[in-house]
Amino acid sequence: MEVAKLTDVTRVYTIGEVETHALRGIDLSIGEGEFTTLVGPSGSGKTTLLQLIGCLDKPTSGKVFINNEDATSMNRNQRADLRKGTIGFIFQFFALVPTLTAYENVELPLLLIGKKNNHKARVMELLEAVGLMDWANHRPDQLSGGQQQRVAVARALSTNPKMILADEPTANLDTENGEQVMDTMKKLNNDTGTTFVFATHDPRVIKYARRVVTLQDGLIVKDDQTLTLALAACGGATTDEPVPTVALDTSAADSDVPASVSGDIVIASAEVRPVKTVNLSFALLGMVRTVNVKVGDEITEGKEIATLDTTILEARIAEAEASVVAADTQVRYLQRVGVGNAYEQIDAAQADVDRAQAVVDQLKAQLAQATLTTPISGTVIAVDVAPGETASPGRVIIIVANLDQMRIETTDLSERDIPAVQTGQVASVYIDALDETFDGQVVDIDRQSETVGGDVTYKVAIELDQQPAGLRWGMSAEVEIQTE
């Protein structure tokens, strides 16, 4: 059975007189129990496609069906009702309510859809499934990144959705935490039959997928059953466990010796880049009301840099507060008049007060997330949003960097070279603008690939033993990494 079906779907964004064609005639079906990834270079349409499947947006043309219901014919409220019982979301930046515990974050969707039964058994079952029963009473700031993302997985499953949509779920996690999160989701997929659809660049996600849909320039250019490809590449293993990552373009196997390797040295082009860069995004979906910075601004930690329109959220808070007053009035009435089973009725009414107050607290926590502040002092190096535009959870809209500390990052290290590179390896770096070579070592390896001009590349960061005077962001460099 199809959980989602898209027929000849297009999505065109118009800003002024400029039209951007994000999707150009997509036909796609997602079946029950699939574990599917959407891949492609930045700007290929992955996130837009995920938003249409999730009924967060409507196509410019074409049809989107969810559980055989035509979502394109629905208004915003009807699409929201469809999402509540059918779709769960996992975001790149977790989007947990910071003032709530892990338990309360998982419980939140149940409260928001009006379920009044005791949720404890369901919430604890989910926390156990993601390995976090012992962390139920911890707030997000008391959890690691991997633990926060597993709370987000449990929250997405709390309403028993048929489908989970995840946008770059491992992008902000290290290798160990990323694999723990993927192991958790794969087990839940196997155990419950819940459909998972991911948008990602990360090979750690792709290697778990049974199906990979590749997009480019708003079109589906490849639709592969990756388990078959991976088994063939690995010599015919027959397990359902994650298989080693293989290149989707098998031409990479034509040569056993990478072109950029000479002996035991990997050679790559590079650039000087800031050590500390922060990508900022809202945790809520909403319309941007203000943007208070521009590229080049020097800002200090804690500065308010953007806000969302909170009109609807404030109205929901007022409505929820009215529910608290109404429930509290009922408690007081029962206490005053008294009836045969007054104690039971008072307890039930008090429970309604507590639930209503919890919703108020949760909505107010969301209200606090409508203001975006910078966690570091530095320079604004990118602004990709304007007032009136829609900001979605996890979409990077402003980038701030500390330009006082620099390191070297490769720009064209190939997927054939990356296995030979390890942290701690010695490197020599020639800085073109300074016309000098400096010693350093590999300090970080980004396993999330990028596609540049059709080539899959990886970033490796090198820290110089001594930072020379005159080193500036954007300077080009050549690096040689001693791999043995």
CSV table of C-alpha atoms in Angstrom, one decimal:
chain,number,residue,atom,x,y,z
A,1,MET,CA,0.0,0.0,0.0
A,2,GLU,CA,1.2,3.5,-0.8
A,3,VAL,CA,1.7,5.9,2.1
A,4,ALA,CA,2.5,8.8,-0.2
A,5,LYS,CA,2.2,9.4,-3.9
A,6,LEU,CA,3.2,12.4,-5.9
A,7,THR,CA,2.1,12.9,-9.5
A,8,ASP,CA,3.7,15.4,-11.9
A,9,VAL,CA,4.5,17.7,-9.0
A,10,THR,CA,6.2,21.0,-9.5
A,11,ARG,CA,7.2,23.7,-7.0
A,12,VAL,CA,8.1,27.2,-8.1
A,13,TYR,CA,9.1,30.0,-5.7
A,14,THR,CA,8.6,33.6,-6.8
A,15,ILE,CA,10.5,36.4,-5.3
A,16,GLY,CA,9.8,39.7,-7.1
A,17,GLU,CA,10.2,38.9,-10.7
A,18,VAL,CA,12.5,36.0,-10.1
A,19,GLU,CA,11.2,32.4,-10.4
A,20,THR,CA,13.1,29.5,-8.8
A,21,HIS,CA,12.0,26.0,-10.0
A,22,ALA,CA,12.7,23.8,-7.0
A,23,LEU,CA,10.8,20.8,-8.4
A,24,ARG,CA,10.1,20.1,-12.1
A,25,GLY,CA,7.6,17.3,-12.6
A,26,ILE,CA,8.2,14.7,-9.8
A,27,ASP,CA,6.5,11.3,-9.9
A,28,LEU,CA,7.2,9.3,-6.8
A,29,SER,CA,5.5,6.6,-4.7
A,30,ILE,CA,6.4,5.7,-1.1
A,31,GLY,CA,5.2,2.3,0.1
A,32,GLU,CA,4.5,1.0,3.6
A,33,GLY,CA,7.6,0.0,5.5
A,34,GLU,CA,10.1,1.7,3.2
A,35,PHE,CA,13.4,3.0,4.5
A,36,THR,CA,14.2,5.5,1.8
A,37,THR,CA,16.7,8.3,1.3
A,38,LEU,CA,16.5,11.4,-0.9
A,39,VAL,CA,20.0,12.4,-2.0
A,40,GLY,CA,21.5,15.0,-4.3
A,41,PRO,CA,23.5,18.2,-4.3
A,42,SER,CA,22.4,21.3,-2.4
A,43,GLY,CA,19.6,23.0,-4.3
A,44,SER,CA,18.5,19.7,-6.0
A,45,GLY,CA,15.0,19.8,-4.3
A,46,LYS,CA,15.4,17.3,-1.5
A,47,THR,CA,14.0,19.5,1.3
A,48,THR,CA,11.3,20.9,-0.9
A,49,LEU,CA,10.2,17.4,-1.8
A,50,LEU,CA,10.2,16.3,1.9
A,51,GLN,CA,8.1,19.3,2.8
A,52,LEU,CA,5.5,18.4,0.2
A,53,ILE,CA,5.4,14.8,1.3
A,54,GLY,CA,4.9,16.1,4.9
A,55,CYS,CA,2.1,18.5,3.8
A,56,LEU,CA,4.0,21.5,5.1
A,57,ASP,CA,3.7,23.1,1.7
A,58,LYS,CA,1.5,22.8,-1.4
A,59,PRO,CA,2.9,22.1,-4.9
A,60,THR,CA,2.6,24.8,-7.6
A,61,SER,CA,1.0,22.0,-9.8
A,62,GLY,CA,0.5,18.3,-9.6
A,63,LYS,CA,-1.0,16.1,-6.9
A,64,VAL,CA,0.2,14.9,-3.5
A,65,PHE,CA,-1.7,11.9,-2.0
A,66,ILE,CA,-1.2,10.8,1.6
A,67,ASN,CA,-2.9,7.5,2.5
A,68,ASN,CA,-4.9,7.9,-0.7
A,69,GLU,CA,-6.2,11.4,0.4
A,70,ASP,CA,-5.6,14.3,-1.9
A,71,ALA,CA,-3.6,16.7,0.2
A,72,THR,CA,-3.4,19.3,-2.6
A,73,SER,CA,-7.2,19.9,-2.3
A,74,MET,CA,-7.0,20.6,1.4
A,75,ASN,CA,-6.7,23.9,3.2
A,76,ARG,CA,-4.0,24.5,5.9
A,77,ASN,CA,-6.1,23.3,8.8
A,78,GLN,CA,-7.1,20.1,7.0
A,79,ARG,CA,-3.5,19.4,6.1
A,80,ALA,CA,-2.5,19.9,9.7
A,81,ASP,CA,-5.2,17.4,10.8
A,82,LEU,CA,-3.9,14.9,8.2
A,83,ARG,CA,-0.3,15.3,9.5
A,84,LYS,CA,-1.3,14.7,13.1
A,85,GLY,CA,-2.3,11.1,12.7
A,86,THR,CA,-0.1,10.1,9.8
A,87,ILE,CA,3.3,11.9,9.7
A,88,GLY,CA,6.0,12.4,12.3
A,89,PHE,CA,9.0,14.7,11.8
A,90,ILE,CA,12.7,14.6,12.8
A,91,PHE,CA,14.7,17.8,12.2
A,92,GLN,CA,18.4,18.4,11.8
A,93,PHE,CA,18.6,20.6,14.9
A,94,PHE,CA,16.3,18.3,17.0
A,95,ALA,CA,13.7,21.1,17.7
A,96,LEU,CA,13.2,19.9,21.3
A,97,VAL,CA,11.5,22.3,23.8
A,98,PRO,CA,14.4,23.3,26.0
A,99,THR,CA,12.4,23.7,29.2
A,100,LEU,CA,10.8,20.3,29.0
A,101,THR,CA,12.3,16.9,30.0
A,102,ALA,CA,12.8,14.1,27.6
A,103,TYR,CA,9.5,12.5,28.8
A,104,GLU,CA,7.6,15.8,28.4
A,105,ASN,CA,9.0,16.3,24.9
A,106,VAL,CA,7.8,12.9,23.8
A,107,GLU,CA,4.4,13.5,25.4
A,108,LEU,CA,3.9,16.9,23.8
A,109,PRO,CA,2.4,15.7,20.5
A,110,LEU,CA,-0.1,13.6,22.4
A,111,LEU,CA,-1.2,16.6,24.4
A,112,LEU,CA,-1.4,18.9,21.3
A,113,ILE,CA,-3.8,16.5,19.5
A,114,GLY,CA,-6.1,16.3,22.5
A,115,LYS,CA,-5.4,12.8,23.8
A,116,LYS,CA,-6.5,12.9,27.4
A,117,ASN,CA,-5.7,9.3,28.5
A,118,ASN,CA,-2.7,8.4,30.7
A,119,HIS,CA,0.3,8.7,28.4
A,120,LYS,CA,3.0,7.3,30.7
A,121,ALA,CA,3.0,3.8,29.4
A,122,ARG,CA,3.3,4.9,25.7
A,123,VAL,CA,6.0,7.5,26.4
A,124,MET,CA,8.1,5.2,28.5
A,125,GLU,CA,7.7,2.4,25.9
A,126,LEU,CA,9.1,4.8,23.3
A,127,LEU,CA,12.0,6.0,25.5
A,128,GLU,CA,12.9,2.4,26.2
A,129,ALA,CA,12.8,1.7,22.4
A,130,VAL,CA,15.4,4.5,21.8
A,131,GLY,CA,17.5,3.5,24.9
A,132,LEU,CA,16.7,6.5,27.1
A,133,MET,CA,14.4,5.3,29.9
A,134,ASP,CA,17.1,6.4,32.4
A,135,TRP,CA,17.1,9.9,30.9
A,136,ALA,CA,13.4,10.5,31.0
A,137,ASN,CA,13.6,13.4,33.5
A,138,HIS,CA,16.6,15.1,31.8
A,139,ARG,CA,16.2,18.4,29.8
A,140,PRO,CA,17.8,18.7,26.4
A,141,ASP,CA,20.8,20.7,27.8
A,142,GLN,CA,21.6,17.7,30.0
A,143,LEU,CA,21.7,15.3,27.0
A,144,SER,CA,24.3,14.7,24.3
A,145,GLY,CA,23.5,15.5,20.6
A,146,GLY,CA,22.8,11.8,19.9
A,147,GLN,CA,20.5,11.5,22.9
A,148,GLN,CA,18.6,14.6,21.9
A,149,GLN,CA,18.1,13.2,18.4
A,150,ARG,CA,16.8,9.9,19.8
A,151,VAL,CA,14.3,11.9,21.9
A,152,ALA,CA,13.2,13.5,18.7
A,153,VAL,CA,12.8,10.1,17.1
A,154,ALA,CA,10.6,8.9,20.1
A,155,ARG,CA,8.6,12.1,19.9
A,156,ALA,CA,8.0,11.6,16.1
A,157,LEU,CA,6.7,8.1,16.9
A,158,SER,CA,4.4,9.1,19.8
A,159,THR,CA,1.2,9.4,17.8
A,160,ASN,CA,1.8,6.1,15.9
A,161,PRO,CA,2.3,7.8,12.5
A,162,LYS,CA,2.5,5.7,9.4
A,163,MET,CA,5.5,7.7,8.1
A,164,ILE,CA,8.5,9.5,9.6
A,165,LEU,CA,10.2,12.3,7.6
A,166,ALA,CA,13.7,13.2,8.6
A,167,ASP,CA,15.7,16.2,7.2
A,168,GLU,CA,19.5,15.6,7.6
A,169,PRO,CA,19.0,13.7,10.9
A,170,THR,CA,22.7,13.0,11.5
A,171,ALA,CA,24.2,16.2,10.1
A,172,ASN,CA,25.0,17.6,13.6
A,173,LEU,CA,26.2,14.3,15.1
A,174,ASP,CA,29.6,12.7,15.3
A,175,THR,CA,30.1,9.3,13.8
A,176,GLU,CA,29.2,7.2,16.9
A,177,ASN,CA,26.1,9.2,17.8
A,178,GLY,CA,25.0,9.3,14.1
A,179,GLU,CA,25.2,5.5,13.8
A,180,GLN,CA,23.4,5.0,17.1
A,181,VAL,CA,20.5,7.2,15.8
A,182,MET,CA,20.4,5.3,12.5
A,183,ASP,CA,20.6,1.9,14.3
A,184,THR,CA,17.6,3.0,16.4
A,185,MET,CA,15.5,4.1,13.4
A,186,LYS,CA,16.4,1.0,11.4
A,187,LYS,CA,15.3,-1.2,14.3
A,188,LEU,CA,12.0,0.7,14.7
A,189,ASN,CA,11.4,0.3,11.0
A,190,ASN,CA,12.0,-3.4,11.2
A,191,ASP,CA,9.9,-3.9,14.4
A,192,THR,CA,6.9,-1.6,13.7
A,193,GLY,CA,6.8,-1.3,9.9
A,194,THR,CA,6.8,2.5,10.1
A,195,THR,CA,7.9,4.1,6.9
A,196,PHE,CA,11.0,6.3,7.1
A,197,VAL,CA,12.0,8.9,4.4
A,198,PHE,CA,15.3,10.9,4.8
A,199,ALA,CA,16.8,13.8,3.0
A,200,THR,CA,20.5,13.7,3.4
A,201,HIS,CA,24.1,14.1,2.1
A,202,ASP,CA,25.5,11.7,4.8
A,203,PRO,CA,26.9,8.3,3.7
A,204,ARG,CA,26.1,7.0,7.2
A,205,VAL,CA,22.4,7.4,6.3
A,206,ILE,CA,22.6,6.2,2.7
A,207,LYS,CA,24.3,2.9,3.8
A,208,TYR,CA,21.2,2.0,5.9
A,209,ALA,CA,18.7,2.7,3.1
A,210,ARG,CA,16.9,0.0,1.1
A,211,ARG,CA,16.1,2.6,-1.6
A,212,VAL,CA,17.9,5.7,-2.7
A,213,VAL,CA,16.2,8.4,-4.8
A,214,THR,CA,18.6,10.8,-6.4
A,215,LEU,CA,17.5,14.4,-7.3
A,216,GLN,CA,19.3,16.9,-9.5
A,217,ASP,CA,17.9,20.3,-10.6
A,218,GLY,CA,14.5,19.4,-9.3
A,219,LEU,CA,14.2,16.1,-11.2
A,220,ILE,CA,14.5,12.5,-10.1
A,221,VAL,CA,17.5,11.2,-12.0
A,222,LYS,CA,17.9,7.8,-10.3
A,223,ASP,CA,15.8,5.5,-8.2
A,224,ASP,CA,17.9,2.6,-6.8
A,225,GLN,CA,17.3,-0.3,-4.5
A,226,THR,CA,20.6,0.2,-2.7
A,227,LEU,CA,20.7,-3.1,-0.8
A,228,THR,CA,21.1,-4.9,-4.1
A,229,LEU,CA,23.8,-2.6,-5.3
A,230,ALA,CA,25.7,-2.8,-2.0
A,231,LEU,CA,25.5,-6.6,-1.9
A,232,ALA,CA,26.9,-6.9,-5.4
A,233,ALA,CA,29.7,-4.5,-4.5
A,234,CYS,CA,30.5,-6.4,-1.3
A,235,GLY,CA,30.5,-9.9,-2.8
A,236,GLY,CA,27.0,-11.1,-2.2
A,237,ALA,CA,26.3,-10.8,1.5
A,238,THR,CA,22.7,-11.6,2.4
A,239,THR,CA,22.2,-9.9,5.7
A,240,ASP,CA,19.7,-7.1,6.4
A,241,GLU,CA,22.3,-5.3,8.6
A,242,PRO,CA,23.8,-2.1,7.4
A,243,VAL,CA,26.3,-2.8,4.5
A,244,PRO,CA,29.5,-0.9,3.8
A,245,THR,CA,28.9,2.4,2.0
A,246,VAL,CA,29.5,2.1,-1.8
A,247,ALA,CA,29.6,4.8,-4.4
A,248,LEU,CA,26.3,5.0,-6.3
A,249,ASP,CA,28.4,5.9,-9.3
A,250,THR,CA,30.3,2.6,-9.9
A,251,SER,CA,32.8,4.2,-12.2
A,252,ALA,CA,34.8,5.1,-9.1
A,253,ALA,CA,35.9,1.5,-9.0
A,254,ASP,CA,37.7,1.7,-12.4
A,255,SER,CA,41.0,2.4,-10.8
A,256,ASP,CA,42.5,0.9,-7.6
A,257,VAL,CA,44.9,3.9,-7.2
A,258,PRO,CA,43.4,7.3,-6.6
A,259,ALA,CA,44.7,9.9,-9.1
A,260,SER,CA,45.4,12.4,-6.3
A,261,VAL,CA,47.6,10.0,-4.3
A,262,SER,CA,51.4,9.9,-4.9
A,263,GLY,CA,52.9,7.1,-2.8
A,264,ASP,CA,51.7,7.6,0.8
A,265,ILE,CA,50.7,11.3,0.3
A,266,VAL,CA,47.2,12.6,-0.4
A,267,ILE,CA,47.2,15.9,-2.3
A,268,ALA,CA,44.2,18.3,-2.4
A,269,SER,CA,43.3,21.9,-2.9
A,270,ALA,CA,42.0,23.8,0.1
A,271,GLU,CA,40.9,27.2,1.5
A,272,VAL,CA,41.5,29.1,4.8
A,273,ARG,CA,38.3,29.0,6.8
A,274,PRO,CA,37.1,30.0,10.3
A,275,VAL,CA,37.5,27.3,13.1
A,276,LYS,CA,34.3,28.3,14.7
A,277,THR,CA,31.3,28.8,12.4
A,278,VAL,CA,27.7,28.7,13.7
A,279,ASN,CA,24.7,27.9,11.4
A,280,LEU,CA,21.6,29.5,12.8
A,281,SER,CA,18.1,28.4,12.2
A,282,PHE,CA,14.7,28.5,13.8
A,283,ALA,CA,13.3,25.4,15.6
A,284,LEU,CA,9.8,26.5,14.5
A,285,LEU,CA,8.0,26.8,11.2
A,286,GLY,CA,6.8,30.3,10.7
A,287,MET,CA,6.9,33.6,8.8
A,288,VAL,CA,10.0,35.8,9.4
A,289,ARG,CA,9.0,39.1,11.0
A,290,THR,CA,12.4,40.8,11.4
A,291,VAL,CA,16.0,40.3,10.4
A,292,ASN,CA,18.3,42.5,12.4
A,293,VAL,CA,21.7,41.9,10.9
A,294,LYS,CA,23.4,42.0,7.5
A,295,VAL,CA,26.6,40.4,6.1
A,296,GLY,CA,29.7,41.9,7.6
A,297,ASP,CA,28.1,43.0,10.9
A,298,GLU,CA,30.2,42.4,14.0
A,299,ILE,CA,27.9,41.0,16.7
A,300,THR,CA,28.2,39.9,20.3
A,301,GLU,CA,27.0,36.7,22.0
A,302,GLY,CA,23.3,36.8,22.8
A,303,LYS,CA,22.3,39.5,20.2
A,304,GLU,CA,18.8,39.1,18.8
A,305,ILE,CA,19.3,38.6,15.1
A,306,ALA,CA,15.8,37.6,13.8
A,307,THR,CA,12.2,36.9,14.9
A,308,LEU,CA,9.2,35.0,13.7
A,309,ASP,CA,5.6,36.4,13.5
A,310,THR,CA,4.0,35.0,16.7
A,311,THR,CA,0.4,36.2,16.0
A,312,ILE,CA,-1.0,32.7,15.7
A,313,LEU,CA,1.1,31.3,18.5
A,314,GLU,CA,0.0,34.1,20.9
A,315,ALA,CA,-3.6,33.4,19.9
A,316,ARG,CA,-3.1,29.7,20.8
A,317,ILE,CA,-1.6,30.6,24.1
A,318,ALA,CA,-4.6,32.8,24.9
A,319,GLU,CA,-6.9,30.0,24.0
A,320,ALA,CA,-5.0,27.5,26.1
A,321,GLU,CA,-5.0,29.9,29.1
A,322,ALA,CA,-8.7,30.3,28.7
A,323,SER,CA,-8.9,26.4,28.9
A,324,VAL,CA,-6.9,26.6,32.2
A,325,VAL,CA,-9.4,29.1,33.6
A,326,ALA,CA,-12.4,27.1,32.6
A,327,ALA,CA,-11.0,23.8,34.0
A,328,ASP,CA,-10.0,25.6,37.3
A,329,THR,CA,-13.5,27.1,37.5
A,330,GLN,CA,-14.9,23.6,37.2
A,331,VAL,CA,-12.7,22.4,40.1
A,332,ARG,CA,-13.8,25.2,42.3
A,333,TYR,CA,-17.5,24.6,41.5
A,334,LEU,CA,-17.2,20.9,42.4
A,335,GLN,CA,-15.4,21.7,45.6
A,336,ARG,CA,-18.1,24.2,46.6
A,337,VAL,CA,-21.3,22.2,45.8
A,338,GLY,CA,-20.1,18.6,46.5
A,339,VAL,CA,-21.9,15.6,45.1
A,340,GLY,CA,-21.9,11.9,45.9
A,341,ASN,CA,-18.7,11.1,43.9
A,342,ALA,CA,-17.2,14.6,44.4
A,343,TYR,CA,-13.7,13.4,45.1
A,344,GLU,CA,-13.5,11.5,41.8
A,345,GLN,CA,-15.0,14.4,39.8
A,346,ILE,CA,-12.6,16.9,41.5
A,347,ASP,CA,-9.6,14.7,40.7
A,348,ALA,CA,-10.7,14.4,37.1
A,349,ALA,CA,-11.2,18.1,36.8
A,350,GLN,CA,-7.9,18.8,38.4
A,351,ALA,CA,-6.2,16.6,35.9
A,352,ASP,CA,-7.9,18.7,33.1
A,353,VAL,CA,-6.3,21.8,34.8
A,354,ASP,CA,-2.9,20.2,34.8
A,355,ARG,CA,-3.1,19.1,31.2
A,356,ALA,CA,-4.3,22.5,30.1
A,357,GLN,CA,-1.5,24.2,32.0
A,358,ALA,CA,1.1,21.9,30.4
A,359,VAL,CA,-0.1,22.9,27.0
A,360,VAL,CA,0.2,26.6,28.0
A,361,ASP,CA,3.8,26.0,29.3
A,362,GLN,CA,4.7,24.2,26.1
A,363,LEU,CA,3.3,26.9,23.8
A,364,LYS,CA,5.1,29.5,25.8
A,365,ALA,CA,8.3,27.6,25.4
A,366,GLN,CA,7.7,27.6,21.6
A,367,LEU,CA,7.1,31.4,21.8
A,368,ALA,CA,10.6,31.8,23.3
A,369,GLN,CA,12.0,29.9,20.2
A,370,ALA,CA,10.5,32.5,17.9
A,371,THR,CA,13.4,34.8,18.7
A,372,LEU,CA,16.8,33.8,17.2
A,373,THR,CA,20.0,34.9,19.1
A,374,THR,CA,23.6,34.2,18.3
A,375,PRO,CA,25.5,31.9,20.7
A,376,ILE,CA,28.9,33.4,19.8
A,377,SER,CA,30.5,36.7,19.2
A,378,GLY,CA,31.8,37.1,15.7
A,379,THR,CA,31.1,38.3,12.1
A,380,VAL,CA,27.9,37.7,10.1
A,381,ILE,CA,29.1,35.9,6.9
A,382,ALA,CA,25.8,34.9,5.4
A,383,VAL,CA,22.1,36.0,5.5
A,384,ASP,CA,19.7,33.9,3.5
A,385,VAL,CA,16.3,35.2,4.6
A,386,ALA,CA,14.2,38.3,4.5
A,387,PRO,CA,11.1,39.5,6.4
A,388,GLY,CA,8.0,37.9,5.0
A,389,GLU,CA,9.7,34.6,3.9
A,390,THR,CA,8.9,31.3,5.5
A,391,ALA,CA,11.5,29.7,7.8
A,392,SER,CA,11.3,26.0,8.3
A,393,PRO,CA,12.9,24.1,11.2
A,394,GLY,CA,16.5,23.4,10.6
A,395,ARG,CA,16.8,25.6,7.5
A,396,VAL,CA,20.0,27.7,8.0
A,397,ILE,CA,19.2,31.4,7.5
A,398,ILE,CA,22.2,33.2,9.1
A,399,ILE,CA,25.8,32.1,9.5
A,400,VAL,CA,28.1,33.7,12.1
A,401,ALA,CA,31.9,33.0,12.3
A,402,ASN,CA,34.8,33.9,14.6
A,403,LEU,CA,37.3,35.2,12.1
A,404,ASP,CA,40.1,35.5,14.7
A,405,GLN,CA,40.9,31.7,14.5
A,406,MET,CA,41.5,30.0,11.2
A,407,ARG,CA,42.2,26.5,9.9
A,408,ILE,CA,42.6,24.9,6.4
A,409,GLU,CA,39.8,22.9,4.8
A,410,THR,CA,40.1,20.8,1.7
A,411,THR,CA,37.8,21.5,-1.2
A,412,ASP,CA,38.3,18.6,-3.6
A,413,LEU,CA,39.3,15.6,-1.6
A,414,SER,CA,37.7,12.7,-3.5
A,415,GLU,CA,35.7,9.7,-2.2
A,416,ARG,CA,38.5,7.4,-3.3
A,417,ASP,CA,41.1,9.3,-1.2
A,418,ILE,CA,39.0,9.8,2.0
A,419,PRO,CA,39.5,6.2,3.4
A,420,ALA,CA,43.3,6.8,3.7
A,421,VAL,CA,42.9,10.0,5.7
A,422,GLN,CA,42.8,9.9,9.6
A,423,THR,CA,42.9,12.5,12.3
A,424,GLY,CA,46.4,13.2,13.7
A,425,GLN,CA,48.2,12.7,10.3
A,426,VAL,CA,50.9,15.2,9.5
A,427,ALA,CA,50.2,17.7,6.7
A,428,SER,CA,52.1,20.4,4.9
A,429,VAL,CA,50.2,23.4,3.7
A,430,TYR,CA,51.2,25.9,1.0
A,431,ILE,CA,49.3,29.2,1.3
A,432,ASP,CA,49.3,30.9,-2.1
A,433,ALA,CA,48.8,34.5,-0.9
A,434,LEU,CA,51.7,34.2,1.6
A,435,ASP,CA,53.9,32.1,-0.7
A,436,GLU,CA,55.0,30.0,2.2
A,437,THR,CA,54.6,26.4,3.4
A,438,PHE,CA,53.5,25.6,7.0
A,439,ASP,CA,53.3,22.4,9.0
A,440,GLY,CA,50.1,21.1,10.6
A,441,GLN,CA,48.0,18.1,11.2
A,442,VAL,CA,44.5,16.7,10.4
A,443,VAL,CA,42.1,17.5,13.2
A,444,ASP,CA,38.7,16.8,11.7
A,445,ILE,CA,37.2,14.7,8.9
A,446,ASP,CA,33.6,15.5,7.7
A,447,ARG,CA,32.1,12.3,6.5
A,448,GLN,CA,29.2,14.1,4.9
A,449,SER,CA,30.0,14.4,1.2
A,450,GLU,CA,29.3,17.2,-1.2
A,451,THR,CA,28.8,17.0,-5.0
A,452,VAL,CA,30.7,19.6,-7.0
A,453,GLY,CA,30.6,19.6,-10.7
A,454,GLY,CA,29.4,16.0,-10.6
A,455,ASP,CA,32.3,14.9,-8.4
A,456,VAL,CA,31.7,13.6,-4.8
A,457,THR,CA,34.1,15.4,-2.4
A,458,TYR,CA,34.8,15.5,1.3
A,459,LYS,CA,36.1,18.1,3.7
A,460,VAL,CA,39.2,17.5,5.9
A,461,ALA,CA,40.3,20.2,8.4
A,462,ILE,CA,44.0,20.9,9.1
A,463,GLU,CA,45.2,22.9,12.0
A,464,LEU,CA,48.5,24.7,11.5
A,465,ASP,CA,51.2,24.3,14.2
A,466,GLN,CA,51.5,28.0,14.3
A,467,GLN,CA,49.0,30.5,12.8
A,468,PRO,CA,50.9,33.0,10.6
A,469,ALA,CA,50.3,36.7,10.6
A,470,GLY,CA,48.3,37.8,7.6
A,471,LEU,CA,46.2,34.6,7.4
A,472,ARG,CA,42.8,35.5,6.1
A,473,TRP,CA,39.5,33.7,5.4
A,474,GLY,CA,39.2,32.6,1.7
A,475,MET,CA,42.9,32.3,0.9
A,476,SER,CA,43.6,29.4,-1.3
A,477,ALA,CA,46.0,26.6,-0.4
A,478,GLU,CA,47.4,23.3,-1.4
A,479,VAL,CA,47.8,20.5,1.2
A,480,GLU,CA,49.8,17.3,1.3
A,481,ILE,CA,48.7,14.8,3.9
A,482,GLN,CA,51.1,12.0,5.0
A,483,THR,CA,48.8,9.0,5.2
A,484,GLU,CA,51.4,6.5,6.5
